[in-house]
Structures are given as structure tokens and as C-alpha cells.
Short mmCIF file of C-alpha atoms in Angstrom, two decimals:
data_model
loop_
_atom_site.label_atom_id
_atom_site.label_comp_id
_atom_site.label_asym_id
_atom_site.label_seq_id
_atom_site.Cartn_x
_atom_site.Cartn_y
_atom_site.Cartn_z
CA UNK A 1 -7.55 19.57 43.39
CA UNK A 2 -6.98 16.24 41.66
CA UNK A 3 -10.41 17.58 40.27
CA UNK A 4 -8.94 20.64 39.32
CA UNK A 5 -5.91 18.90 37.60
CA UNK A 6 -8.16 17.13 35.52
CA UNK A 7 -10.11 19.72 33.71
CA UNK A 8 -6.49 21.29 33.86
CA UNK A 9 -5.65 18.25 31.78
CA UNK A 10 -8.80 18.52 29.63
CA UNK A 11 -8.78 22.40 28.65
CA UNK A 12 -4.52 21.96 28.07
CA UNK A 13 -5.39 18.50 25.90
CA UNK A 14 -9.38 20.19 23.65
CA UNK A 15 -6.50 23.14 22.58
CA UNK A 16 -3.58 20.80 21.14
CA UNK A 17 -6.92 19.06 19.44
CA UNK A 18 -8.25 22.55 18.54
CA UNK A 19 -4.93 23.75 16.81
CA UNK A 20 -3.68 23.59 13.26
CA UNK A 21 -3.01 20.84 11.64
CA UNK A 22 0.82 21.89 11.32
CA UNK A 23 1.53 20.86 15.30
CA UNK A 24 -0.31 17.57 15.01
CA UNK A 25 0.71 14.27 14.61
CA UNK A 26 0.27 12.08 11.86
CA UNK A 27 -1.37 10.02 14.17
CA UNK A 28 -3.99 12.61 15.51
CA UNK A 29 -5.08 13.84 11.59
CA UNK A 30 -5.74 10.62 10.71
CA UNK A 31 -8.29 9.61 13.89
CA UNK A 32 -9.18 12.85 12.69
CA UNK A 33 -10.16 11.86 9.55
CA UNK A 34 -13.86 11.82 8.44
CA UNK A 35 -15.14 8.20 8.06
CA UNK A 36 -16.31 6.54 4.81
CA UNK A 37 -19.72 5.73 3.30
CA UNK A 38 -21.38 3.60 0.21
CA UNK A 39 -22.34 5.62 -3.09
CA UNK A 40 -23.58 5.54 -5.89
CA UNK A 41 -20.85 6.87 -8.33
CA UNK A 42 -20.36 4.98 -12.11
CA UNK A 43 -17.32 2.80 -10.83
CA UNK A 44 -15.75 0.47 -13.33
CA UNK A 45 -14.47 -2.99 -11.66
CA UNK A 46 -10.86 -4.26 -10.85
CA UNK A 47 -9.44 -6.78 -13.55
CA UNK A 48 -6.02 -8.87 -13.33
CA UNK A 49 -4.70 -9.85 -16.12
CA UNK A 50 -4.07 -13.90 -15.72
CA UNK A 51 -0.87 -15.80 -15.93
CA UNK A 52 -1.30 -16.77 -18.93
CA UNK A 53 -1.03 -12.78 -20.21
CA UNK A 54 2.57 -12.91 -22.39
CA UNK A 55 4.23 -10.37 -20.49
CA UNK A 56 3.37 -12.57 -17.11
CA UNK A 57 4.53 -15.44 -18.84
CA UNK A 58 7.92 -13.86 -19.91
CA UNK A 59 8.82 -12.75 -16.58
CA UNK A 60 7.63 -16.05 -15.28
CA UNK A 61 9.69 -18.10 -16.96
CA UNK A 62 12.57 -15.60 -16.78
CA UNK A 63 13.09 -15.39 -13.17
CA UNK A 64 11.63 -19.40 -12.40
CA UNK A 65 9.01 -17.40 -10.23
CA UNK A 66 7.34 -20.73 -9.64
CA UNK A 67 10.68 -22.20 -8.17
CA UNK A 68 10.88 -18.36 -5.71
CA UNK A 69 7.45 -18.74 -4.87
CA UNK A 70 7.66 -22.03 -3.68
CA UNK A 71 5.02 -25.22 -3.43
CA UNK A 72 3.62 -23.76 0.17
CA UNK A 73 0.03 -22.22 0.61
CA UNK A 74 -0.86 -18.77 -0.41
CA UNK A 75 0.73 -17.20 2.65
CA UNK A 76 4.26 -18.25 2.10
CA UNK A 77 4.18 -18.17 -1.30
CA UNK A 78 3.00 -14.53 -1.15
CA UNK A 79 5.84 -13.67 1.66
CA UNK A 80 8.60 -15.40 -0.81
CA UNK A 81 7.92 -13.11 -4.04
CA UNK A 82 8.00 -10.10 -1.29
CA UNK A 83 11.00 -11.09 -0.19
CA UNK A 84 12.01 -11.78 -3.67
CA UNK A 85 11.57 -8.26 -5.11
CA UNK A 86 12.66 -6.68 -1.39
CA UNK A 87 16.41 -8.52 -2.17
CA UNK A 88 17.02 -7.85 -5.64
CA UNK A 89 15.76 -4.07 -6.31
CA UNK A 90 17.19 -2.22 -3.52
CA UNK A 91 14.96 0.99 -2.90
CA UNK A 92 16.05 4.66 -4.02
CA UNK A 93 13.21 6.84 -3.55
CA UNK A 94 15.27 9.83 -5.46
CA UNK A 95 15.94 7.35 -8.56
CA UNK A 96 12.94 7.35 -9.73
CA UNK A 97 11.31 4.58 -11.96
CA UNK A 98 13.91 2.64 -14.39
CA UNK A 99 13.74 4.66 -17.98
CA UNK A 100 12.15 2.53 -20.25
CA UNK A 101 9.39 -0.43 -19.94
CA UNK A 102 7.78 -0.58 -16.21
CA UNK A 103 7.80 -3.85 -16.04
CA UNK A 104 9.81 -6.62 -14.08
CA UNK A 105 12.30 -7.33 -16.53
CA UNK A 106 13.14 -3.77 -17.21
CA UNK A 107 13.21 -2.30 -13.94
CA UNK A 108 15.85 -5.62 -12.50
CA UNK A 109 17.75 -5.32 -15.29
CA UNK A 110 18.56 -1.89 -14.85
CA UNK A 111 19.12 -2.13 -11.14
CA UNK A 112 21.95 -4.82 -12.23
CA UNK A 113 22.88 -2.70 -15.30
CA UNK A 114 23.39 0.41 -12.91
CA UNK A 115 23.81 -0.47 -9.86
CA UNK A 116 20.68 1.22 -8.01
CA UNK A 117 17.55 1.00 -6.90
CA UNK A 118 14.29 3.09 -7.70
CA UNK A 119 11.73 4.73 -6.18
CA UNK A 120 8.65 2.62 -4.16
CA UNK A 121 6.08 2.58 -6.96
CA UNK A 122 8.53 0.89 -9.05
CA UNK A 123 9.40 -1.61 -6.71
CA UNK A 124 5.19 -1.79 -5.68
CA UNK A 125 4.85 -2.84 -9.15
CA UNK A 126 7.17 -5.36 -10.07
CA UNK A 127 5.59 -7.22 -7.13
CA UNK A 128 1.81 -6.56 -8.27
CA UNK A 129 3.18 -8.00 -11.58
CA UNK A 130 4.89 -11.33 -10.04
CA UNK A 131 2.23 -12.00 -7.98
CA UNK A 132 -0.25 -11.77 -11.25
CA UNK A 133 2.18 -14.29 -12.79
CA UNK A 134 1.58 -16.68 -10.29
CA UNK A 135 -2.15 -16.27 -9.78
CA UNK A 136 -2.66 -14.66 -7.42
CA UNK A 137 -4.67 -10.99 -8.00
CA UNK A 138 -2.32 -8.43 -6.53
CA UNK A 139 -2.67 -3.77 -6.98
CA UNK A 140 -0.01 -1.57 -5.83
CA UNK A 141 -1.65 0.96 -4.46
CA UNK A 142 -0.86 4.62 -4.10
CA UNK A 143 -1.01 5.76 -0.24
CA UNK A 144 -0.98 9.52 0.40
CA UNK A 145 -1.74 11.87 3.06
CA UNK A 146 -4.09 14.45 4.00
CA UNK A 147 -2.20 17.22 2.34
CA UNK A 148 -1.96 15.57 -1.07
CA UNK A 149 -1.94 18.58 -3.32
CA UNK A 150 1.37 20.50 -1.19
CA UNK A 151 2.62 17.22 0.37
CA UNK A 152 5.02 15.35 -2.09
CA UNK A 153 6.01 12.40 -0.07
CA UNK A 154 3.66 9.60 -0.65
CA UNK A 155 4.29 5.52 -0.22
CA UNK A 156 3.11 3.13 -2.81
CA UNK A 157 2.54 -1.06 -1.34
CA UNK A 158 0.89 -3.81 -2.84
CA UNK A 159 -2.23 -5.78 -1.72
CA UNK A 160 -2.06 -9.78 -2.67
CA UNK A 161 -5.51 -11.92 -2.44
CA UNK A 162 -5.36 -14.47 -0.40
CA UNK A 163 -7.58 -16.96 -1.30
CA UNK A 164 -7.47 -19.07 2.48
CA UNK A 165 -8.00 -15.73 4.26
CA UNK A 166 -10.82 -14.59 1.58
CA UNK A 167 -9.21 -11.02 1.96
CA UNK A 168 -6.73 -8.56 0.94
CA UNK A 169 -3.17 -8.09 2.73
CA UNK A 170 -0.92 -5.56 2.93
CA UNK A 171 2.46 -6.66 1.48
CA UNK A 172 5.35 -3.70 1.06
CA UNK A 173 7.72 -4.47 -0.88
CA UNK A 174 10.10 -1.47 0.11
CA UNK A 175 10.16 -2.90 4.18
CA UNK A 176 9.63 -6.01 2.91
CA UNK A 177 6.76 -5.45 5.37
CA UNK A 178 3.57 -6.88 6.03
CA UNK A 179 1.04 -6.30 8.94
CA UNK A 180 -0.79 -8.70 11.36
CA UNK A 181 -2.82 -8.42 14.30
CA UNK A 182 -2.38 -9.84 18.08
CA UNK A 183 -3.52 -12.61 16.52
CA UNK A 184 -1.31 -12.88 13.53
CA UNK A 185 -4.55 -12.17 11.34
CA UNK A 186 -2.98 -10.79 8.03
CA UNK A 187 -4.22 -7.33 7.84
CA UNK A 188 -4.91 -4.82 4.00
CA UNK A 189 -4.53 -0.97 4.41
CA UNK A 190 -8.05 -0.57 5.10
CA UNK A 191 -7.65 -2.49 8.36
CA UNK A 192 -4.70 -0.91 9.89
CA UNK A 193 -5.78 2.07 9.08
CA UNK A 194 -9.08 1.78 11.47
CA UNK A 195 -6.90 -0.36 13.73
CA UNK A 196 -4.83 3.24 14.15
CA UNK A 197 -7.72 4.98 14.81
CA UNK A 198 -8.68 3.30 17.26
CA UNK A 199 -5.75 2.81 19.08
CA UNK A 200 -6.23 -1.39 18.08
CA UNK A 201 -3.33 -3.93 18.16
CA UNK A 202 -0.81 -3.72 15.09
CA UNK A 203 2.02 -5.83 14.68
CA UNK A 204 4.70 -5.26 12.29
CA UNK A 205 6.82 -8.59 11.34
CA UNK A 206 10.22 -8.34 12.83
CA UNK A 207 12.63 -8.59 9.67
CA UNK A 208 11.05 -5.00 8.22
CA UNK A 209 13.70 -3.35 6.77
CA UNK A 210 14.93 -0.94 4.77
CA UNK A 211 17.52 -2.51 1.70
CA UNK A 212 18.98 -4.92 4.06
CA UNK A 213 20.56 -2.33 6.49
CA UNK A 214 17.82 -1.03 8.42
CA UNK A 215 15.16 -2.62 11.04
CA UNK A 216 11.74 -0.86 10.40
CA UNK A 217 9.59 -0.51 13.82
CA UNK A 218 5.93 -0.27 14.23
CA UNK A 219 6.21 3.45 15.92
CA UNK A 220 8.04 4.41 12.79
CA UNK A 221 6.53 2.57 9.71
CA UNK A 222 3.14 2.90 11.01
CA UNK A 223 2.31 5.56 13.54
CA UNK A 224 4.46 8.07 12.00
CA UNK A 225 5.34 7.59 7.95
CA UNK A 226 1.84 5.08 7.48
CA UNK A 227 -0.33 6.82 9.60
CA UNK A 228 0.22 9.81 7.29
CA UNK A 229 -0.60 8.04 4.25
CA UNK A 230 -2.61 6.04 4.92
CA UNK A 231 -5.17 8.98 4.78
CA UNK A 232 -6.13 8.52 1.09
CA UNK A 233 -5.75 5.47 -1.27
CA UNK A 234 -5.51 4.70 -5.24
CA UNK A 235 -5.15 2.11 -7.22
CA UNK A 236 -4.99 1.13 -11.24
CA UNK A 237 -8.33 -0.84 -12.27
CA UNK A 238 -5.96 -2.92 -14.79
CA UNK A 239 -3.55 -4.99 -12.57
CA UNK A 240 -1.51 -6.27 -15.16
CA UNK A 241 2.47 -5.92 -16.06
CA UNK A 242 3.13 -2.87 -18.23
CA UNK A 243 0.02 -0.99 -16.10
CA UNK A 244 1.35 2.51 -16.52
CA UNK A 245 4.43 5.13 -18.56
CA UNK A 246 5.50 3.29 -22.15
CA UNK A 247 3.86 0.19 -23.15
CA UNK A 248 1.96 -1.36 -26.19
CA UNK A 249 -1.25 -1.60 -24.38
CA UNK A 250 -4.37 -0.18 -22.49
CA UNK A 251 -4.12 0.58 -19.41
CA UNK A 252 -6.39 1.09 -16.93
CA UNK A 253 -8.16 4.60 -14.69
CA UNK A 254 -6.71 5.14 -10.92
CA UNK A 255 -9.53 4.44 -8.37
CA UNK A 256 -8.92 6.17 -5.07
CA UNK A 257 -10.89 5.62 -2.19
CA UNK A 258 -11.36 8.68 0.41
CA UNK A 259 -12.85 10.36 3.66
CA UNK A 260 -16.13 12.10 3.36
CA UNK A 261 -16.65 15.60 2.73
CA UNK A 262 -12.90 15.32 0.83
CA UNK A 263 -11.36 17.82 -2.19
CA UNK A 264 -9.17 15.28 -3.29
CA UNK A 265 -9.13 15.20 -7.75
CA UNK A 266 -6.09 13.44 -8.34
CA UNK A 267 -7.83 10.09 -9.15
CA UNK A 268 -9.80 9.25 -12.16
CA UNK A 269 -12.92 7.52 -10.23
CA UNK A 270 -13.30 9.23 -6.07
CA UNK A 271 -14.77 7.06 -3.84
CA UNK A 272 -15.79 6.89 -0.27
CA UNK A 273 -17.13 3.03 -0.87
CA UNK A 274 -15.08 1.45 1.40
CA UNK A 275 -16.91 -2.39 0.63
CA UNK A 276 -16.26 -1.34 -3.73
CA UNK A 277 -12.57 -0.59 -2.99
CA UNK A 278 -11.86 -3.48 -0.99
CA UNK A 279 -14.12 -6.14 -2.92
CA UNK A 280 -12.57 -9.89 -3.96
CA UNK A 281 -11.53 -10.49 -6.96
CA UNK A 282 -14.19 -11.94 -9.84
CA UNK A 283 -13.69 -15.38 -10.39
#
């Protein structure tokens, strides 16, 4: 009898697995994703503006970012800047980006002037600038779903380079969120993606929240929302204040990491090379 039940259950699972994407969970779709593979396409280097950059200096002095970041280790400094952006620029996904230059000063001022928030991209650009101003290499990362060409919902977070860990770490200013493994080691989005696919432990910080009003939990934030939005990830190759939009300086190119056999076309550089995408900043 038990064997018969096992056969029925197995057939039911196989049936569900072979149904169309529309009836599968976001986590199921991520688990089905093909792997990455090294490639030989021509790829430019990621570049990170130095703290001496004039626009970064303006923000550092205007907001006294040295004091906000503090004198602790690099992890505490990264977290302090994460919380500061989260607490000072509210999130409002329906309001887009602030009018004018896409920099920390303008976004902050517009938010205070109009008593409003801005979308996740605006917040991630601001946190990237604050980190760079403090000498911490950072990128804002656009995270998209398998249905990138029809799904209008994506999420934009940051990754910051931890010198002490020798790796990138996930910092999301929309939710004041970061992610660790079971031993408390901070992770970057590529590592979170892998752990979701392989049912490995993931820990979301207890104080992750939306606008200091609604707490986030691992099941919704990671297993549902980010499982959907970690199918494709892209970053700007030139990380600086005003990395896009209205600006007087040159901007970078979008570089996307995709699974093999993917039809993604929405970036200048499209690669399956995991090691290249997560390379350490050049010193």
C-alpha cells in the first residue's frame, strides 16, 4: 500500500513539475533555471569612483557621511549607511525616481521637499553613492524575473564590497535587508540564488522592514519575492554618483548575468560568466 501511495505521489509531482510556468511557484522556476558557464565574449571591467570624486565629496560633506558610517569595521560601516538611506528616503514604488539628477543630494532634497518616497532604483542608487563616498566599492543591482519581457515588476538592491570578508554582500535599502548563511556569514545575491535553488539555509536580518512600518520575513522576501527576481541580474559597469539619467559626465554600460540558453536582450553586455560578474574590485 505504501509503495502504491509513493508511486501516486511521484506521478503527481512529475505532473505538477511539467506544467506550464504559470502554475509553478517562483522558487520552482528558480530551481529549474539552467546553470552559469564561463564564456569568452568581450567584457569591459567594472569601475568604481574614488571618494575624491567631486560629486561624492559633495554628498560626503553635505550629509557628514563619515560620522554616519562610523569608525567600526567595514561591515558595521556598510550597515550604518544602509540604515541611514532606508530611514531618510522612504520607498514608494509608484512614484518612480526623483526629478532631476539621479544623485543622493537631489533625491534626498526632493523627498523632504515633497514629503514623498521613491522607487527601489532611486534608493539603491543613493546607497551606492553613499558607500562609494566612504571608499567602499558598490554597485546597484537590477534583479529581474524569468519573464523579464512581460513582467513589469523587478527589484533593485545594492552589493557592497567587504574587504574583511573578501566578497560582495547584499544590502537592500528598500527593506533595510541583508542575508546570511546559517553561520552568520553575509552573502551576495549570487550566493543567495544558489542557496534558494538547493534548499540551503538562509537568514534574513530580524529588523528588515518596509518604511519602518511592516516587518519582512524570509518566506515572503526571499522564497517568494526575490526567488522571482533573482533569475537575471544586471549592474552598471561604471559606478559613480549620477550613474545614469540627467548628468554631465559619461555613464557606464549595463552588464547582465543570465543562465545559459537564455533569451535576455535588455543589456549592453550579456554573459553567463559567474566569476567575471562577481569579480573583486580592481585595486
